[in-house]
mmCIF file of C-alpha atoms in Angstrom:
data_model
loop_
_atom_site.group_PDB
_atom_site.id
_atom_site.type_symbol
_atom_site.label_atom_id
_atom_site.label_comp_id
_atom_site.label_asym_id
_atom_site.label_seq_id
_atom_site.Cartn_x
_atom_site.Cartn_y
_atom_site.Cartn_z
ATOM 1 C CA UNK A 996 23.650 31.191 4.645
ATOM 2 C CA UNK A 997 20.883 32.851 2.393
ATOM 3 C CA UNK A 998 17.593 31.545 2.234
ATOM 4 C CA UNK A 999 18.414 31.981 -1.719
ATOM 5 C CA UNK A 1000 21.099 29.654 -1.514
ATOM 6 C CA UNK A 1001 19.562 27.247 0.863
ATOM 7 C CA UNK A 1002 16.967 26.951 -1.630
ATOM 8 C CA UNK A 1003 19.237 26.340 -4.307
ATOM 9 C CA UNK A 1004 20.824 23.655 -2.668
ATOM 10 C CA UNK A 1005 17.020 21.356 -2.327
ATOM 11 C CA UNK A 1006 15.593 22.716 -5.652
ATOM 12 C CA UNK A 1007 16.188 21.144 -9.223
ATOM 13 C CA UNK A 1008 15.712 22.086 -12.682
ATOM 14 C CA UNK A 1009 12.817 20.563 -14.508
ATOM 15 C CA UNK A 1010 15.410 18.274 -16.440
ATOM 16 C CA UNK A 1011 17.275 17.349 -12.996
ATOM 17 C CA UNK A 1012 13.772 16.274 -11.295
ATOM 18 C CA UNK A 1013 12.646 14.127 -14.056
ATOM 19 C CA UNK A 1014 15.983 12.492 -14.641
ATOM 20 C CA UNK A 1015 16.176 12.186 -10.825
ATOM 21 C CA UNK A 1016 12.623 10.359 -10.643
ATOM 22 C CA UNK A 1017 13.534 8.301 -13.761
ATOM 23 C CA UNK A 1018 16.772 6.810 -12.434
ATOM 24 C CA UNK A 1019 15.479 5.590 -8.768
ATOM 25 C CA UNK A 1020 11.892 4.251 -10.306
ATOM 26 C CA UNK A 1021 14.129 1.921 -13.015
ATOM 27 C CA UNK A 1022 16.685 0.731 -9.981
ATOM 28 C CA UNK A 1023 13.887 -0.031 -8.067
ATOM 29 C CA UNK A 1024 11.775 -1.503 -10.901
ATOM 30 C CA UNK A 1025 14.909 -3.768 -11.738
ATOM 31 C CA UNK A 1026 15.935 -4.658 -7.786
ATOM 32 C CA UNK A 1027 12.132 -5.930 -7.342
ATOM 33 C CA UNK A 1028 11.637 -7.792 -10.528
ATOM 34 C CA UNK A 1029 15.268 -9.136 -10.152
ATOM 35 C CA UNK A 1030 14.319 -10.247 -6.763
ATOM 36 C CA UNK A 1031 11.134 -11.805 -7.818
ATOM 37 C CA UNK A 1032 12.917 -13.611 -10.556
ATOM 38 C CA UNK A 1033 15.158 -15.179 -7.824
ATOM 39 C CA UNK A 1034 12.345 -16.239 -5.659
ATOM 40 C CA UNK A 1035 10.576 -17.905 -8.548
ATOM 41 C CA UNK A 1036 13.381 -19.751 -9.688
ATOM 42 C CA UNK A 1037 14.728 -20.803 -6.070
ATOM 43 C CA UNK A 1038 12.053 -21.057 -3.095
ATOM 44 C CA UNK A 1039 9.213 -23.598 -2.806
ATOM 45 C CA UNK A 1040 5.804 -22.762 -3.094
ATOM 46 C CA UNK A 1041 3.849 -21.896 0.308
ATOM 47 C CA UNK A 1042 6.558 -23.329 2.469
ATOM 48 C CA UNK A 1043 8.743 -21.243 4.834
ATOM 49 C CA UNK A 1044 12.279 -20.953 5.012
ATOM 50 C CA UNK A 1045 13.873 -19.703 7.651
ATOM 51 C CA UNK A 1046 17.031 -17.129 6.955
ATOM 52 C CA UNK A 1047 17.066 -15.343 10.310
ATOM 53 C CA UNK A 1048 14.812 -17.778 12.529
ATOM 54 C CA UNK A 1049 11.366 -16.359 13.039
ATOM 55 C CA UNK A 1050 12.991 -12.357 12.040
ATOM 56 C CA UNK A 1051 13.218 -12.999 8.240
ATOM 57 C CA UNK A 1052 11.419 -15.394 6.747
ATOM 58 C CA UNK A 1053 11.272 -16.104 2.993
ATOM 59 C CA UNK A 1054 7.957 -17.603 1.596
ATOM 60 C CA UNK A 1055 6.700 -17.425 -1.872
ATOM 61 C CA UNK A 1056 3.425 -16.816 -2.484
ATOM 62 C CA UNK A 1057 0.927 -14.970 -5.539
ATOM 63 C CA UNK A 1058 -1.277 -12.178 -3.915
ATOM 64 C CA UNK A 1059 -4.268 -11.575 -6.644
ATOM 65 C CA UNK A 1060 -5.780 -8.861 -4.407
ATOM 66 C CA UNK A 1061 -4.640 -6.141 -1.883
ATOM 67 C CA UNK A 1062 -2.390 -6.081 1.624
ATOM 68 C CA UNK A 1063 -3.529 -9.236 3.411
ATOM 69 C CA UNK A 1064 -4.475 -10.572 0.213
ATOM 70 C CA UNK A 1065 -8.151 -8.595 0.495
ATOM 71 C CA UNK A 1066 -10.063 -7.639 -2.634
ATOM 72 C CA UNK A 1067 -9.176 -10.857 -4.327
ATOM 73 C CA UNK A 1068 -12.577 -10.918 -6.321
ATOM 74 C CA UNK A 1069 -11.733 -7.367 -7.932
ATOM 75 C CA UNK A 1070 -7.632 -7.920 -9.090
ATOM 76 C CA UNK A 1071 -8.665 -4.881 -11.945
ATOM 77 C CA UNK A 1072 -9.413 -2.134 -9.641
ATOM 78 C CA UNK A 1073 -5.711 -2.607 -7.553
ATOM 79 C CA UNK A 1074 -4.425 -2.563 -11.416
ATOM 80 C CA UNK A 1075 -6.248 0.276 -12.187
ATOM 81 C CA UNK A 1076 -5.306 2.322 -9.187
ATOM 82 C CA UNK A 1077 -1.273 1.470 -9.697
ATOM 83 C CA UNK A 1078 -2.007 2.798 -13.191
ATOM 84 C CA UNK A 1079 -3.152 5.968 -12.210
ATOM 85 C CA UNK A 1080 -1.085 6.375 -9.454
ATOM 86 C CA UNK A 1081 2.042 5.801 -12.043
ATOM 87 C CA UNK A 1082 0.566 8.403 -14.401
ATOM 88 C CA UNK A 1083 -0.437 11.045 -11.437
ATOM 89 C CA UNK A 1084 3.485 10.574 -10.206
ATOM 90 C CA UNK A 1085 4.626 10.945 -14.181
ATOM 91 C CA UNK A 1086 2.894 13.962 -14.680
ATOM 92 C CA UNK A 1087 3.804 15.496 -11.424
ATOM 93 C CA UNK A 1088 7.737 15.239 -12.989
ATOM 94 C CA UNK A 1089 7.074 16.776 -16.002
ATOM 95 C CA UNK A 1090 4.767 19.683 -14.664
ATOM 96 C CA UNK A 1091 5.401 20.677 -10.953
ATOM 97 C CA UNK A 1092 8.582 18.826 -9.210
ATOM 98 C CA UNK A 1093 11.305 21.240 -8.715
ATOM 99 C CA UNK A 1094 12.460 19.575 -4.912
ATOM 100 C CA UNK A 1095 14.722 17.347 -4.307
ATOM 101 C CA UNK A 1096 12.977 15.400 -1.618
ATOM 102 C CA UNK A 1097 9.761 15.192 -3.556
ATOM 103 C CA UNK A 1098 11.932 13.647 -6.917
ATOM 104 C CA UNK A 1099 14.068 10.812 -4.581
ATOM 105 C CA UNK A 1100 10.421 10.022 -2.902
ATOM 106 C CA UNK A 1101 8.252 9.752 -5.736
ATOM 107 C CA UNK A 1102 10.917 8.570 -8.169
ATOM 108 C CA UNK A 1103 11.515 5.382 -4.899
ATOM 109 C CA UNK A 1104 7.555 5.078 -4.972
ATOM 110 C CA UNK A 1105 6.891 4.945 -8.567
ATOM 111 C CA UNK A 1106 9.835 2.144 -8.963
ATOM 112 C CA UNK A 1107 7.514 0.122 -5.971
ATOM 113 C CA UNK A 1108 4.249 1.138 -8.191
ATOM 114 C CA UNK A 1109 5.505 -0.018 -11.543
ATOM 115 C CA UNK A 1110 7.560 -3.560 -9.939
ATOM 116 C CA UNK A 1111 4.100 -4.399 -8.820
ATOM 117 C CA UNK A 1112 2.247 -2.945 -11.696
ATOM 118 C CA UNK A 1113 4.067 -5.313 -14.208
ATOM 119 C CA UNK A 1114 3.054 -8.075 -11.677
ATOM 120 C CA UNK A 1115 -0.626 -7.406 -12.602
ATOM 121 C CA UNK A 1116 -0.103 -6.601 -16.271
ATOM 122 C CA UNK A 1117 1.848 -9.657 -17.161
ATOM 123 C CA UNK A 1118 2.091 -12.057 -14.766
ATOM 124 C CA UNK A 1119 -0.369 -15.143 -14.733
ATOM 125 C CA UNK A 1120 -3.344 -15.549 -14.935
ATOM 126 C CA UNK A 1121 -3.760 -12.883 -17.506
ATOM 127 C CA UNK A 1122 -3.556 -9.367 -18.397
ATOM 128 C CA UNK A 1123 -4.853 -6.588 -15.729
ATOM 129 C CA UNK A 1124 -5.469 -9.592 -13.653
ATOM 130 C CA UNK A 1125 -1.746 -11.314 -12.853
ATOM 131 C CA UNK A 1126 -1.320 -12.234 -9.097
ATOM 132 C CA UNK A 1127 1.836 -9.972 -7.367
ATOM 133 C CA UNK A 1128 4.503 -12.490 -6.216
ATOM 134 C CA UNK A 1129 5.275 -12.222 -2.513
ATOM 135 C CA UNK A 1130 7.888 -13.824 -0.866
ATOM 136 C CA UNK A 1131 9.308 -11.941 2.651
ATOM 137 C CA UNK A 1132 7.882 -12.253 5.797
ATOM 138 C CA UNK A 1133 9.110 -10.794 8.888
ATOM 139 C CA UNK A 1134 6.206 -11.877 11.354
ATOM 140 C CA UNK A 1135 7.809 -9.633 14.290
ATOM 141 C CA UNK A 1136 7.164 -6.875 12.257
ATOM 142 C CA UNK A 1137 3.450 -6.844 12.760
ATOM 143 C CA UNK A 1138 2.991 -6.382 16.626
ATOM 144 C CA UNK A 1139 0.545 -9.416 16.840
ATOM 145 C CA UNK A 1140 -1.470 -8.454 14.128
ATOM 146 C CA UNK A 1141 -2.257 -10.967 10.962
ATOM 147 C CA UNK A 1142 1.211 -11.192 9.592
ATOM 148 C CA UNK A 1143 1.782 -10.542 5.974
ATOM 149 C CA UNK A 1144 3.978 -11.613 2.816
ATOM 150 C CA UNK A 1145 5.462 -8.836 1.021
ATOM 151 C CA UNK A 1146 7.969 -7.814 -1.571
ATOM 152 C CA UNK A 1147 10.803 -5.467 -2.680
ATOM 153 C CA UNK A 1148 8.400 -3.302 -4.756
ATOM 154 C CA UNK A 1149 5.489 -3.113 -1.543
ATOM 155 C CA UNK A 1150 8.509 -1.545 0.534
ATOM 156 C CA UNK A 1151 8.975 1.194 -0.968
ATOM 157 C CA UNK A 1152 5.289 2.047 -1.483
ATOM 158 C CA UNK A 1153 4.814 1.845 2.497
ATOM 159 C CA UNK A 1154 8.223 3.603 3.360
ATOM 160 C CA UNK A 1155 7.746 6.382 0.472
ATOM 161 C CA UNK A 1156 4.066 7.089 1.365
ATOM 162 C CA UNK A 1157 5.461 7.263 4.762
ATOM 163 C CA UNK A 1158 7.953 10.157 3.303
ATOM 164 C CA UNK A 1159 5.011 11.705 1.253
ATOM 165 C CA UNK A 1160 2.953 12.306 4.821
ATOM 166 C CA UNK A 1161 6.225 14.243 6.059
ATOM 167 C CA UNK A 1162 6.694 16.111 3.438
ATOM 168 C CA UNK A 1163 3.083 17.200 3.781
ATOM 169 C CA UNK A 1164 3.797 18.000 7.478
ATOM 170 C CA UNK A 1165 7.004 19.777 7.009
ATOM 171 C CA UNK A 1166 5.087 21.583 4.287
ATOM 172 C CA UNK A 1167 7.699 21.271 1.310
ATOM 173 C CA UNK A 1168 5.882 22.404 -1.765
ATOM 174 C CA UNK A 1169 6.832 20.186 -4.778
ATOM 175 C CA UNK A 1170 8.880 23.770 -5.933
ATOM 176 C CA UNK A 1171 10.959 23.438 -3.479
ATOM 177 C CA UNK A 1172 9.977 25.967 -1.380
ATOM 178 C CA UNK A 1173 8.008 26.090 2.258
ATOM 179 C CA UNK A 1174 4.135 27.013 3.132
ATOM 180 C CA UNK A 1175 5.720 28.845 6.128
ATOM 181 C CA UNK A 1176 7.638 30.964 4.259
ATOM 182 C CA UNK A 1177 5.867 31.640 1.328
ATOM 183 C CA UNK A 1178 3.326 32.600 3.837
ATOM 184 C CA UNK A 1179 6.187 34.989 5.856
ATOM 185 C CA UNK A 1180 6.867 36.405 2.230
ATOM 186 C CA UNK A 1181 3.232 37.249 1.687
ATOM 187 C CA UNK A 1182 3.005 38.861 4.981
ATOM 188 C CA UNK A 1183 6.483 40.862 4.522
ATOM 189 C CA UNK A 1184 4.458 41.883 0.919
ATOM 190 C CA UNK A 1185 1.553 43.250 2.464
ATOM 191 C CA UNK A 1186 3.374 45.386 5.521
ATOM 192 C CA UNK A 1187 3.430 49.319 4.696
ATOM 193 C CA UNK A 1188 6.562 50.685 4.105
ATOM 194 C CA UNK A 1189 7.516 52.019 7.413
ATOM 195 C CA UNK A 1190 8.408 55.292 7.200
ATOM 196 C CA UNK A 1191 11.883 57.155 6.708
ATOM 197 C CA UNK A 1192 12.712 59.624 9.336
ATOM 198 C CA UNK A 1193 14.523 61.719 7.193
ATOM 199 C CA UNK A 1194 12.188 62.433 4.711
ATOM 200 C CA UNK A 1195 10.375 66.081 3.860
ATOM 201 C CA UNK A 1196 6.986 66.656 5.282
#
């Protein structure tokens, strides 16, 4: 197979990318605010109920600050940073994104961005300051460590910016194409012409 048509195959046109990233942030958006719709109108407050014993927990709660509920004081910055974050990823569509990794992972981690982004636009107690509802535990998954309540919208920021890191490391450009061999294609570019046997003195 060509490296042409291998790169065909994980590229996009601008239209694709931005479609791509639009479709997976508004599923996620709507799974996460669905979800939290269902917690609201069916769990108790603070009180844990068991749906897998101590694996899967379900407990609603309102998180006005960061993971582990830090930053509590300060609910405007984490609002401020999803906002940018949302706009960075937006822009990134339009502009650069031509892979198809980089459109399913930042189209999955804007959807997580914006779920809890509407938390802290319009959600109580007020505007830029609403608390993000939480409502899964899984205390296993925390090795010991401070457990912590999470949601549909915080998975997919953890898993995707888990993606983003291994994209980085694989070193898939956002066009698609790879540091290693855009750097073999510089070096092929900069080797002399070797020399034809045949040709006159």
């Amino acid at each position: 197979m060509s490296s042409r048509t291998s790169a065909s195959r994980t590229t996009l046109r601008a239209a694709a990318a931005g479609t791509t990233i639009a479709i997976l942030a508004v599923l996620v958006l709507a799974a996460d605010q669905f979800t939290k719709f269902l917690a609201l109108e069916n769990l108790p407050e603070r009180q844990a109920v068991p749906v897998l014993g101590d694996f899967l927990q379900l407990y609603l709660t309102f998180n006005p600050g960061a993971a582990f509920s830090l930053g509590e004081g300060v609910t405007w910055v984490f609002t401020l940073v999803l906002a940018a974050a949302a706009v960075t990823i937006i822009v990134l569509a339009v502009t650069r994104v031509r892979s198809r990794a980089w459109a399913i992972v930042l189209g999955l981690l804007l959807g997580g961005i914006l779920g809890n982004l509407g938390d802290r636009l319009f959600r109580a107690p007020g505007f830029l300051v609403g608390h993000v509802v939480d409502f899964i535990h899984t205390p296993w998954l925390w090795l010991g460590f401070p457990s912590a309540i999470y949601n549909v919208a915080d998975s997919f920021i953890v898993t995707m910016m888990l993606a983003v890191a291994i994209l980085v490391l694989l070193g898939v450009r956002f066009d698609g194409s790879r540091e290693k061999d855009a750097a073999a294609t510089a070096d092929d570019e900069d080797q002399p012409a070797s020399a034809d046997p045949h040709a006159q003195p």
